[in-house]
Short mmCIF file of C-alpha atoms and ligand atoms in Angstrom, two decimals:
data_model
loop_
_atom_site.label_atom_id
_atom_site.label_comp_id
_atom_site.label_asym_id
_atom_site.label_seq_id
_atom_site.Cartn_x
_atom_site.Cartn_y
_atom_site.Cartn_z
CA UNK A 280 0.00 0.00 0.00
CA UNK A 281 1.08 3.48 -0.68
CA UNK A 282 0.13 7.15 -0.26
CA UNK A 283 -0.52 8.96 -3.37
CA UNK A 284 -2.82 11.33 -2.68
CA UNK A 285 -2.77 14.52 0.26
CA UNK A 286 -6.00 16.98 0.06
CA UNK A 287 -7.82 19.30 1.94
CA UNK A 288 -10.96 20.70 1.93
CA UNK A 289 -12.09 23.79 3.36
CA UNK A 290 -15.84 24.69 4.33
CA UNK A 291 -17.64 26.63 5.60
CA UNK A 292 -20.33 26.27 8.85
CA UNK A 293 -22.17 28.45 10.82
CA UNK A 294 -20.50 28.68 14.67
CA UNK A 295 -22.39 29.85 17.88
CA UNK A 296 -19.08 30.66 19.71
CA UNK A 297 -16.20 33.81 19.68
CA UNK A 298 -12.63 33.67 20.88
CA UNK A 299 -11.73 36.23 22.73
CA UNK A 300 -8.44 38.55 22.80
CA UNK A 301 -6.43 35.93 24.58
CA UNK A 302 -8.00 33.11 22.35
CA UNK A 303 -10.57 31.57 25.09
CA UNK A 304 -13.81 30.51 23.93
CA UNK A 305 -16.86 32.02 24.26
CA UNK A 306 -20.59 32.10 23.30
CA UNK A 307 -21.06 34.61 20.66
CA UNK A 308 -23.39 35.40 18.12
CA UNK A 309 -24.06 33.13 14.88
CA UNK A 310 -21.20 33.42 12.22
CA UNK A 311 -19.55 32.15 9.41
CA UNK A 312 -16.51 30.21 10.54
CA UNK A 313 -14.71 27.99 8.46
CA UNK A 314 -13.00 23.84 8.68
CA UNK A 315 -10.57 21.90 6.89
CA UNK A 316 -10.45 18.09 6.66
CA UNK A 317 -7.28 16.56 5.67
CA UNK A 318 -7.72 13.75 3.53
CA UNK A 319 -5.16 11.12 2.84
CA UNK A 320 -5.29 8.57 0.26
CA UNK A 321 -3.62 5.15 -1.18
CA UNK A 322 -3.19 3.15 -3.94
CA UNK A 323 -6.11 0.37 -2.59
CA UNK A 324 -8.51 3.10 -2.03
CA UNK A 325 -8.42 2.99 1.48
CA UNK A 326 -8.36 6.75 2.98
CA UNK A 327 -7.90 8.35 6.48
CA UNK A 328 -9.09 11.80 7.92
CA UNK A 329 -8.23 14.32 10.32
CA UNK A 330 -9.77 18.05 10.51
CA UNK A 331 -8.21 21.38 11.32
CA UNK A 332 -5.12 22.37 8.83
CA UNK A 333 -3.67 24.96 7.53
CA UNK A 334 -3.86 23.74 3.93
CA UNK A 335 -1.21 25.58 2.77
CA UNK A 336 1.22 24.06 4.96
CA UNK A 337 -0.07 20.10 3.85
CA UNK A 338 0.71 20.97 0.14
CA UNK A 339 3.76 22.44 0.34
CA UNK A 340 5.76 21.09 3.47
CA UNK A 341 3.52 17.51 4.19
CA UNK A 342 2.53 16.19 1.20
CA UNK A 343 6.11 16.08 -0.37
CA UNK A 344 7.09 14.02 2.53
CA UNK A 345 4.40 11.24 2.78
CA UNK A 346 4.03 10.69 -0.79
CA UNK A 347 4.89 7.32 -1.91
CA UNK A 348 5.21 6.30 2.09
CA UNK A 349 3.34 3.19 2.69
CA UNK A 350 0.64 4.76 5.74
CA UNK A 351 1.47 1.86 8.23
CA UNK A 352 5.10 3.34 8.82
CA UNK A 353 3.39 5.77 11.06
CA UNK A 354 6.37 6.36 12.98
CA UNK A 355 8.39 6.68 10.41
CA UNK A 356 6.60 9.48 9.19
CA UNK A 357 6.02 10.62 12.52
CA UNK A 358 9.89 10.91 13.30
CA UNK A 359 10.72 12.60 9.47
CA UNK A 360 7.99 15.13 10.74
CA UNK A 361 9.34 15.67 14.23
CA UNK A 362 12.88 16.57 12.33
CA UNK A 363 11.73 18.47 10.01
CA UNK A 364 10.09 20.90 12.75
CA UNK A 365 13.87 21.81 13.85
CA UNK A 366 13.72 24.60 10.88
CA UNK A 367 10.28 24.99 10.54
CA UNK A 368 8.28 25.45 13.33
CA UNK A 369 6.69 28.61 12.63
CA UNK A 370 4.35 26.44 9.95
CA UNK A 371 4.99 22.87 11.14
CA UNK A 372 3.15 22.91 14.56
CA UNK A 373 2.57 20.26 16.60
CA UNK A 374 -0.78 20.30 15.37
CA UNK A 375 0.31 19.65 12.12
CA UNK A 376 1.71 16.44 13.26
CA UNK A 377 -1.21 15.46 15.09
CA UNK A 378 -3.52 15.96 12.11
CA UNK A 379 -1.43 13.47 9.67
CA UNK A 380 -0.84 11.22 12.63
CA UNK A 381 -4.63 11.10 13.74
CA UNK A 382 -5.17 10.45 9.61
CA UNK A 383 -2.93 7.82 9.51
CA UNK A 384 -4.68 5.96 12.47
CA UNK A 385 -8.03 6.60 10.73
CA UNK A 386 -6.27 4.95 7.83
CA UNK A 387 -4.76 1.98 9.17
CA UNK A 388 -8.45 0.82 11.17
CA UNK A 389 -10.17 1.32 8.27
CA UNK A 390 -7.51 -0.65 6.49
CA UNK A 391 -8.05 -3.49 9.02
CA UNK A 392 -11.63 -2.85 9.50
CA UNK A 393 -11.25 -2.14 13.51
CA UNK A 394 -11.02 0.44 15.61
CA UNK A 395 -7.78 2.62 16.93
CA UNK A 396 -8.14 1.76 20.42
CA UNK A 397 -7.62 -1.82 19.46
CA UNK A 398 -5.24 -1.73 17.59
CA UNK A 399 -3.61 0.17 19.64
CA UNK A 400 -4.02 -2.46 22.53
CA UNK A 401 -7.92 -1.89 23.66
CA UNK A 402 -7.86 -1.91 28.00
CA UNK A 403 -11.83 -0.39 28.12
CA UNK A 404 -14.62 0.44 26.13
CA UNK A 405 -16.01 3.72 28.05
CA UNK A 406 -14.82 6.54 30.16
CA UNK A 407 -16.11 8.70 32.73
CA UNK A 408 -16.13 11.96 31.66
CA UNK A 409 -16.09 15.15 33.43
CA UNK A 410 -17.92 18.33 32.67
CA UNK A 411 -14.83 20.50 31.83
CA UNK A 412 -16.51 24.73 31.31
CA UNK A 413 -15.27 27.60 28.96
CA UNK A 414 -13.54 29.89 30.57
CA UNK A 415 -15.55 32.53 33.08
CA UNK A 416 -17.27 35.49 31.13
CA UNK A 417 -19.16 38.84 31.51
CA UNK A 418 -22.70 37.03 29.98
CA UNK A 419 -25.68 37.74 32.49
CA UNK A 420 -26.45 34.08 33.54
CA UNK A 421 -23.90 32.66 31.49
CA UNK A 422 -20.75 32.02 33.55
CA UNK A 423 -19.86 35.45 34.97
CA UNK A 424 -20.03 34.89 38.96
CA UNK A 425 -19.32 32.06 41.51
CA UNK A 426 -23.45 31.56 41.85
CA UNK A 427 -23.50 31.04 37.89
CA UNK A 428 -20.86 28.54 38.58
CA UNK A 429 -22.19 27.02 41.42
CA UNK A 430 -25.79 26.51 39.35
CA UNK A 431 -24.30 25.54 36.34
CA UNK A 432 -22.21 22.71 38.10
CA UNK A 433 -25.17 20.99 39.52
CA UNK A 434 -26.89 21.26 35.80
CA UNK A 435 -23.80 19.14 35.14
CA UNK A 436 -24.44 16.93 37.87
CA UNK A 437 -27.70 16.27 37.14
CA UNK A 438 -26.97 15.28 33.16
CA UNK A 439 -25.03 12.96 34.63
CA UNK A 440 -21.00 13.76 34.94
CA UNK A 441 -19.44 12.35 37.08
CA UNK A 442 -17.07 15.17 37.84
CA UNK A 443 -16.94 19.14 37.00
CA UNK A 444 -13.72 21.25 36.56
CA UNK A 445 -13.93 25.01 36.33
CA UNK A 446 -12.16 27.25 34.16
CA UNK A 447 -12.30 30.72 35.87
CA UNK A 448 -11.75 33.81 34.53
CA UNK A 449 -8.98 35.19 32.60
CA UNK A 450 -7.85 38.19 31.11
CA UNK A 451 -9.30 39.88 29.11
CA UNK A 452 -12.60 39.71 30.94
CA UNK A 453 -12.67 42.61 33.80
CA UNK A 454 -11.38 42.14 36.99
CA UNK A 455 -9.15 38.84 36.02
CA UNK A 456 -7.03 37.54 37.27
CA UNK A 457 -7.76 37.46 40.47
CA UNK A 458 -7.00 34.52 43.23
CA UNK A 459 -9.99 35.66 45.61
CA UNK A 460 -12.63 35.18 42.82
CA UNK A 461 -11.59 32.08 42.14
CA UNK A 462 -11.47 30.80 45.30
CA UNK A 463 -14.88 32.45 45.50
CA UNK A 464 -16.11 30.57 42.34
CA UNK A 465 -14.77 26.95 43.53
CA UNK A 466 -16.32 27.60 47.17
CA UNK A 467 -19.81 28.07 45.48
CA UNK A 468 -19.36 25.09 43.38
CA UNK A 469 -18.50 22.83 46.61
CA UNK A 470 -21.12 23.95 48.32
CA UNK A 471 -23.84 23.63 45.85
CA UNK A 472 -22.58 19.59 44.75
CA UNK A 473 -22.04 18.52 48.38
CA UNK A 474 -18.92 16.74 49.05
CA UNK A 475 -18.81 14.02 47.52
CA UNK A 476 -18.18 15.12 43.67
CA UNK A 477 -14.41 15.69 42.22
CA UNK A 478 -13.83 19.08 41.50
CA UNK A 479 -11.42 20.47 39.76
CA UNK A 480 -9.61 23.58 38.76
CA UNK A 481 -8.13 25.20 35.73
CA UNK A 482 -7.61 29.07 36.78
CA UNK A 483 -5.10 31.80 35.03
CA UNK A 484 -1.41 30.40 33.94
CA UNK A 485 0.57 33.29 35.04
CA UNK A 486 -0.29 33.69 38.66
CA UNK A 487 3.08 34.44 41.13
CA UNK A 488 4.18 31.03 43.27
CA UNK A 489 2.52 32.96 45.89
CA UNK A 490 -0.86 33.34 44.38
CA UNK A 491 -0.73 29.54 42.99
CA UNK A 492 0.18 28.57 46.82
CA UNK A 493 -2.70 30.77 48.12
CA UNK A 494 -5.45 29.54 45.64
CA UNK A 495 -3.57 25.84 46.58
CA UNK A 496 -3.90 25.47 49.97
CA UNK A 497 -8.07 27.03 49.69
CA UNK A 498 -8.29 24.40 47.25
CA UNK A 499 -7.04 21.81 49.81
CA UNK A 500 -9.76 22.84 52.22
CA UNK A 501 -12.65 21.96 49.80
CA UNK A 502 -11.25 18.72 48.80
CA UNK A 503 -10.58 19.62 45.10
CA UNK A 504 -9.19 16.84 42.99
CA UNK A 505 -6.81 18.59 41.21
CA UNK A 506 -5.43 21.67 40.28
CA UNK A 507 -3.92 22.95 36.46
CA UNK A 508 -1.45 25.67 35.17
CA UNK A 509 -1.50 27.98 37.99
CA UNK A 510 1.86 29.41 36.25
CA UNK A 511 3.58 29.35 33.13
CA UNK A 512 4.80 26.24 32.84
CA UNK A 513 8.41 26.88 31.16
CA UNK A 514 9.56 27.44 34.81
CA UNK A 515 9.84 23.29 36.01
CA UNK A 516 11.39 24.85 39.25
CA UNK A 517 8.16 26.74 40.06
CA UNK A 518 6.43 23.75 39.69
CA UNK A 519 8.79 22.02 42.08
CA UNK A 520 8.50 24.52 44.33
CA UNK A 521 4.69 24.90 44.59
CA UNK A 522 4.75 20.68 44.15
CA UNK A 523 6.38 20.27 47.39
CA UNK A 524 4.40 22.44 49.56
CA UNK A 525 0.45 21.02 48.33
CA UNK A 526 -1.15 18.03 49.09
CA UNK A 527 -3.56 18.93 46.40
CA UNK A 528 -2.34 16.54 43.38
CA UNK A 529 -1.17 19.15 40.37
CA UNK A 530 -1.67 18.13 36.81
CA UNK A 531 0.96 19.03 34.66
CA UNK A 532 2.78 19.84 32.11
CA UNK A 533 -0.15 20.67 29.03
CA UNK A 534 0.98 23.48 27.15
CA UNK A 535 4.46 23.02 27.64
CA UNK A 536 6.37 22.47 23.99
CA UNK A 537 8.14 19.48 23.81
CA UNK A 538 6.53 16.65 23.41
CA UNK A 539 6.96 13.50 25.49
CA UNK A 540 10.33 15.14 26.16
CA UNK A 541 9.18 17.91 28.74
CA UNK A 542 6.50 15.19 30.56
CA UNK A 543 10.09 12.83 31.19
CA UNK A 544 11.59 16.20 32.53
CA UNK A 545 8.93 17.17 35.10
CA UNK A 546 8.28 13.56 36.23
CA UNK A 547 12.23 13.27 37.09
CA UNK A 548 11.83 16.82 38.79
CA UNK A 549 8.60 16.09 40.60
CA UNK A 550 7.55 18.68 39.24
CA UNK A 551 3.67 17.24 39.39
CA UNK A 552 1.71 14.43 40.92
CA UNK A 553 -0.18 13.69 37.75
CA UNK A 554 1.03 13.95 33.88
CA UNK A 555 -0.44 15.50 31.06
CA UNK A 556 -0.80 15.51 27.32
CA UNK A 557 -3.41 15.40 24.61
CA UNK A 558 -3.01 14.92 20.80
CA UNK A 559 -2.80 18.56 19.82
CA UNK A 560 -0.60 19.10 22.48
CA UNK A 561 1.83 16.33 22.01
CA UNK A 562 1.62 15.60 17.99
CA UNK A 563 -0.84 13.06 17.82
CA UNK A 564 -1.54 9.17 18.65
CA UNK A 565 1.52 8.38 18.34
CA UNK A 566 3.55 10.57 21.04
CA UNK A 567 0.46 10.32 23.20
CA UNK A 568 0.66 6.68 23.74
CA UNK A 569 4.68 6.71 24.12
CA UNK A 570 3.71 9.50 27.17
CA UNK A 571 0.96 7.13 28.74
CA UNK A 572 3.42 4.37 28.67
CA UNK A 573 6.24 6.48 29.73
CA UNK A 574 3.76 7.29 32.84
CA UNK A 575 3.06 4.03 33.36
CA UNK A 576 6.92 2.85 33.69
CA UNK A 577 6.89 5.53 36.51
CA UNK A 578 4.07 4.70 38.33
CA UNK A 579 2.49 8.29 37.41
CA UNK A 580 -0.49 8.67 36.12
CA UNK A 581 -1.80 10.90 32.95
CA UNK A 582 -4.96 13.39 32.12
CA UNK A 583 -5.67 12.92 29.17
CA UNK A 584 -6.20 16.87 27.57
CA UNK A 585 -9.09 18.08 25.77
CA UNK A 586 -11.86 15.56 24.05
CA UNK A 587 -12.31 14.31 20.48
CA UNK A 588 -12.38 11.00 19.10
CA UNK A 589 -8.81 10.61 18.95
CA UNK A 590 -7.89 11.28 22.79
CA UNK A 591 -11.36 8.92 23.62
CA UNK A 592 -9.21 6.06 21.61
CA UNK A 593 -5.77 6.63 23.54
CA UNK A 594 -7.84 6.57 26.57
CA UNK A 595 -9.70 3.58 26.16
CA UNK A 596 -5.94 1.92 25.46
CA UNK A 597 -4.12 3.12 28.42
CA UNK A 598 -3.71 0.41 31.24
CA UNK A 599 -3.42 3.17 34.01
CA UNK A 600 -5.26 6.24 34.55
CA UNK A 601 -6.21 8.69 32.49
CA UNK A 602 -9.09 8.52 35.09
CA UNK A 603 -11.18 10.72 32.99
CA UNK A 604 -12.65 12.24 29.50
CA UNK A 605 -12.57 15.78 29.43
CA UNK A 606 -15.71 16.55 27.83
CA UNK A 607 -16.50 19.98 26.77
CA UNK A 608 -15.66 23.07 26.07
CA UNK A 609 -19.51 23.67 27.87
CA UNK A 610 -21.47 26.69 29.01
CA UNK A 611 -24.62 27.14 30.14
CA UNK A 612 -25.78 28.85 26.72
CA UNK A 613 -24.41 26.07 24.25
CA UNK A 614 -25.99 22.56 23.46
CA UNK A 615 -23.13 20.28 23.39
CA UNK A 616 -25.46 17.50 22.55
CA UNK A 617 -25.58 18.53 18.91
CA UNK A 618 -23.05 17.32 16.86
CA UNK A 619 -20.87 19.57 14.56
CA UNK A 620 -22.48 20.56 10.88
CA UNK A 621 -19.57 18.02 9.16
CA UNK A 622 -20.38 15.09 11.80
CA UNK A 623 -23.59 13.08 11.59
CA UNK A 624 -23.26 12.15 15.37
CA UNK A 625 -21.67 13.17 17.98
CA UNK A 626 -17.83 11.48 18.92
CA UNK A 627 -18.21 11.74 22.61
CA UNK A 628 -21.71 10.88 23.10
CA UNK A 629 -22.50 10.55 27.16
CA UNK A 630 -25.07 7.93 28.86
CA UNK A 631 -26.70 9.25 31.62
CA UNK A 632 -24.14 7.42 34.53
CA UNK A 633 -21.21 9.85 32.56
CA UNK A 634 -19.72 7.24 30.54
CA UNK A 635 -18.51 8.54 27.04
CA UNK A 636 -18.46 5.26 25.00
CA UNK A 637 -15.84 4.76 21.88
CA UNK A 638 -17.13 4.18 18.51
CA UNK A 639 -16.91 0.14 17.38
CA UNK A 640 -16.31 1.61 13.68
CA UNK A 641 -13.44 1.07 11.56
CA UNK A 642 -10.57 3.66 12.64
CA UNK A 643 -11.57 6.37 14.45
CA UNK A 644 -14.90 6.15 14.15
CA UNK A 645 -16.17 9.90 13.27
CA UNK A 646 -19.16 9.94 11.42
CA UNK A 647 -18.48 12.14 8.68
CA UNK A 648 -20.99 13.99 6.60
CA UNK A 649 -19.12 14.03 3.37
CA UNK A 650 -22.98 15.68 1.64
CA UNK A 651 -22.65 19.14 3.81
CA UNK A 652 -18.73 19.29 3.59
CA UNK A 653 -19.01 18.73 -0.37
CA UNK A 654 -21.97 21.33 -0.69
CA UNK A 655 -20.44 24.19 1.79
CA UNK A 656 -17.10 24.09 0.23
CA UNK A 657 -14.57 27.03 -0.22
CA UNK A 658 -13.54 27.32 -3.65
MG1 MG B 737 -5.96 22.78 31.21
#
């Protein structure tokens, strides 16, 4: 088998949410946003997708490279990628990677007519997800005080999750950052769910070690479950630092560059209780699973970051925790329960106990509706 054919296809679909200044997601009024799904095809018809690239970047860096590659040498191609990032990184994200990696997956199940997760060594078949919010806002009744929080948390518990973690507000929305409204917005959540729920918290990344200490130790009092990101995460030795003085378990690193690289370096350091990584973070499947099982040979275990099919298929291989599915982005004012315009169902659909349950289809499962894509198309 061989690759002979890279293409994208940008469309166009109407989206119900804004980013704001810093890039955070919002609810916003209806507008005309646009997708890209990277197609990748062989010489037996057999074809793999991923969405969200920058198509200029597949045709003139990507598709050179893949061509003629048979699309089981996955790492292979993953490692020619990884290199070729050294003088290229301002096009050739990480993202990238994860795109043509997540393809490639999608390729070889289809290929073998079964899904990632077992082929990639299948440990469960569902996850417990947790209600994971956008970040706090300014939107009367949306999520703009600790109440809102507090009320939209037991909406959450009530659907069925398991588990809620807040993102609080950040800058640019007024008055962010600020420790004391967070610690405002996570006591109203507590006290609303009872004590029994795992809570969890995801505030601003550039507090002081003082502030992430302060907002620490409240968190200790209400039990939380974790805590995210308090501080920018290129500084391991504020993470050692604030590490060693908290009981409360710190997840860590997720933005961090680096790959499976930086997760080695902060596990030596100590520089978290818990790992982290997700495809777009890491560069796809394939660096995702070689971080689970380098957490695994430590005895630490992983978050998985951020939802989508492809992270629900590394988690239902993993044969240590990733305890959870982080399901969201979700605010009070969007129905996650619809699926996106270019999907005829939903990837992460929930039961009501808070299981998200991974597709049984060929690769990685997403139900893609080929009809809208073809008919809202960008020439
Ligand atoms: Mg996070």
């Amino acid at each position: 088998m061989k690759i002979t054919e890279i293409t994208t296809q940008t469309f166009t679909y109407t989206s119900h949410t804004t980013r704001d200044s810093e890039g955070h997601t919002h609810p916003g009024p209806a507008h005309e946003a646009r997708q890209t799904l990277l197609r990748i095809a062989t010489d037996e018809g057999i074809e793999g997708y991923a969405f969200g690239v920058n198509p200029d970047v597949i045709r003139g860096i990507v598709a050179p490279m893949l061509l003629g590659e048979h699309p089981f040498y996955r790492e292979r191609i993953w490692q020619k990628l990884k290199e070729r990032q050294r003088l290229h990184l301002g096009t050739l994200s990480d993202r990238v990677l994860s795109a043509v990696d997540q393809a490639l997956w999608d390729l070889a199940g289809r290929a073998l007519g079964q899904p990632v997760y077992k082929l990639l060594g299948g440990f469960r078949d569902k996850v417990p997800a947790y209600a994971s919010t956008m970040c706090g806002d300014d939107l009367p009744g949306g999520l703009d005080t600790p109440e809102a929080y507090a009320e939209f948390a037991l909406a959450c518990k009530a659907r069925g999750y398991p588990a809620f973690k807040l993102h609080t507000w950040q800058p640019p929305m007024p008055g962010a950052p600020d420790v004391k409204r967070d610690i405002a917005a996570c006591t109203a959540v507590r006290a609303a769910v009872g004590d029994e729920m795992p809570l969890m918290l995801d505030p601003f990344h550039y507090y002081s070690r003082e502030e992430a200490l302060y907002l620490g130790r409240a968190l200790e009092e209400l039990h939380y479950y974790w805590m995210e990101e308090p501080m920018d995460e290129h500084s391991i030795a504020s993470y050692v630092w604030l590490t060693e003085q908290l009981a409360l378990p710190m997840v860590g690193p997720e933005t961090a560059e680096g790959k499976m690289y930086t997760r080695a370096e902060w596990i030596v350091r100590g520089a978290s209780e818990i790992s982290r990584g997700g495809v777009g973070d890491l560069g796809g499947i394939t660096p995702l699973v070689k971080t689970a099982h380098l957490c695994e040979s430590f005895g630490v275990r992983m978050e998985v970051h951020g939802g989508g099919a492809a992270n629900l298929h590394v988690l239902c291989a993993m044969g240590i925790p990733g305890e959870y599915y982080e399901r969201g982005l979700l605010h009070p004012f969007v129905d996650y329960e619809q699926p996106a315009p270019w999907l005829n169902a939903l990837e992460d659909a929930m039961d009501d106990e808070g299981f998200v349950h991974v597709s049984q289809k060929p690769g990685l499962g997403q139900e893609i509706n080929f009809d809208y894509i073809n008919s809202h198309l960008v020439k």
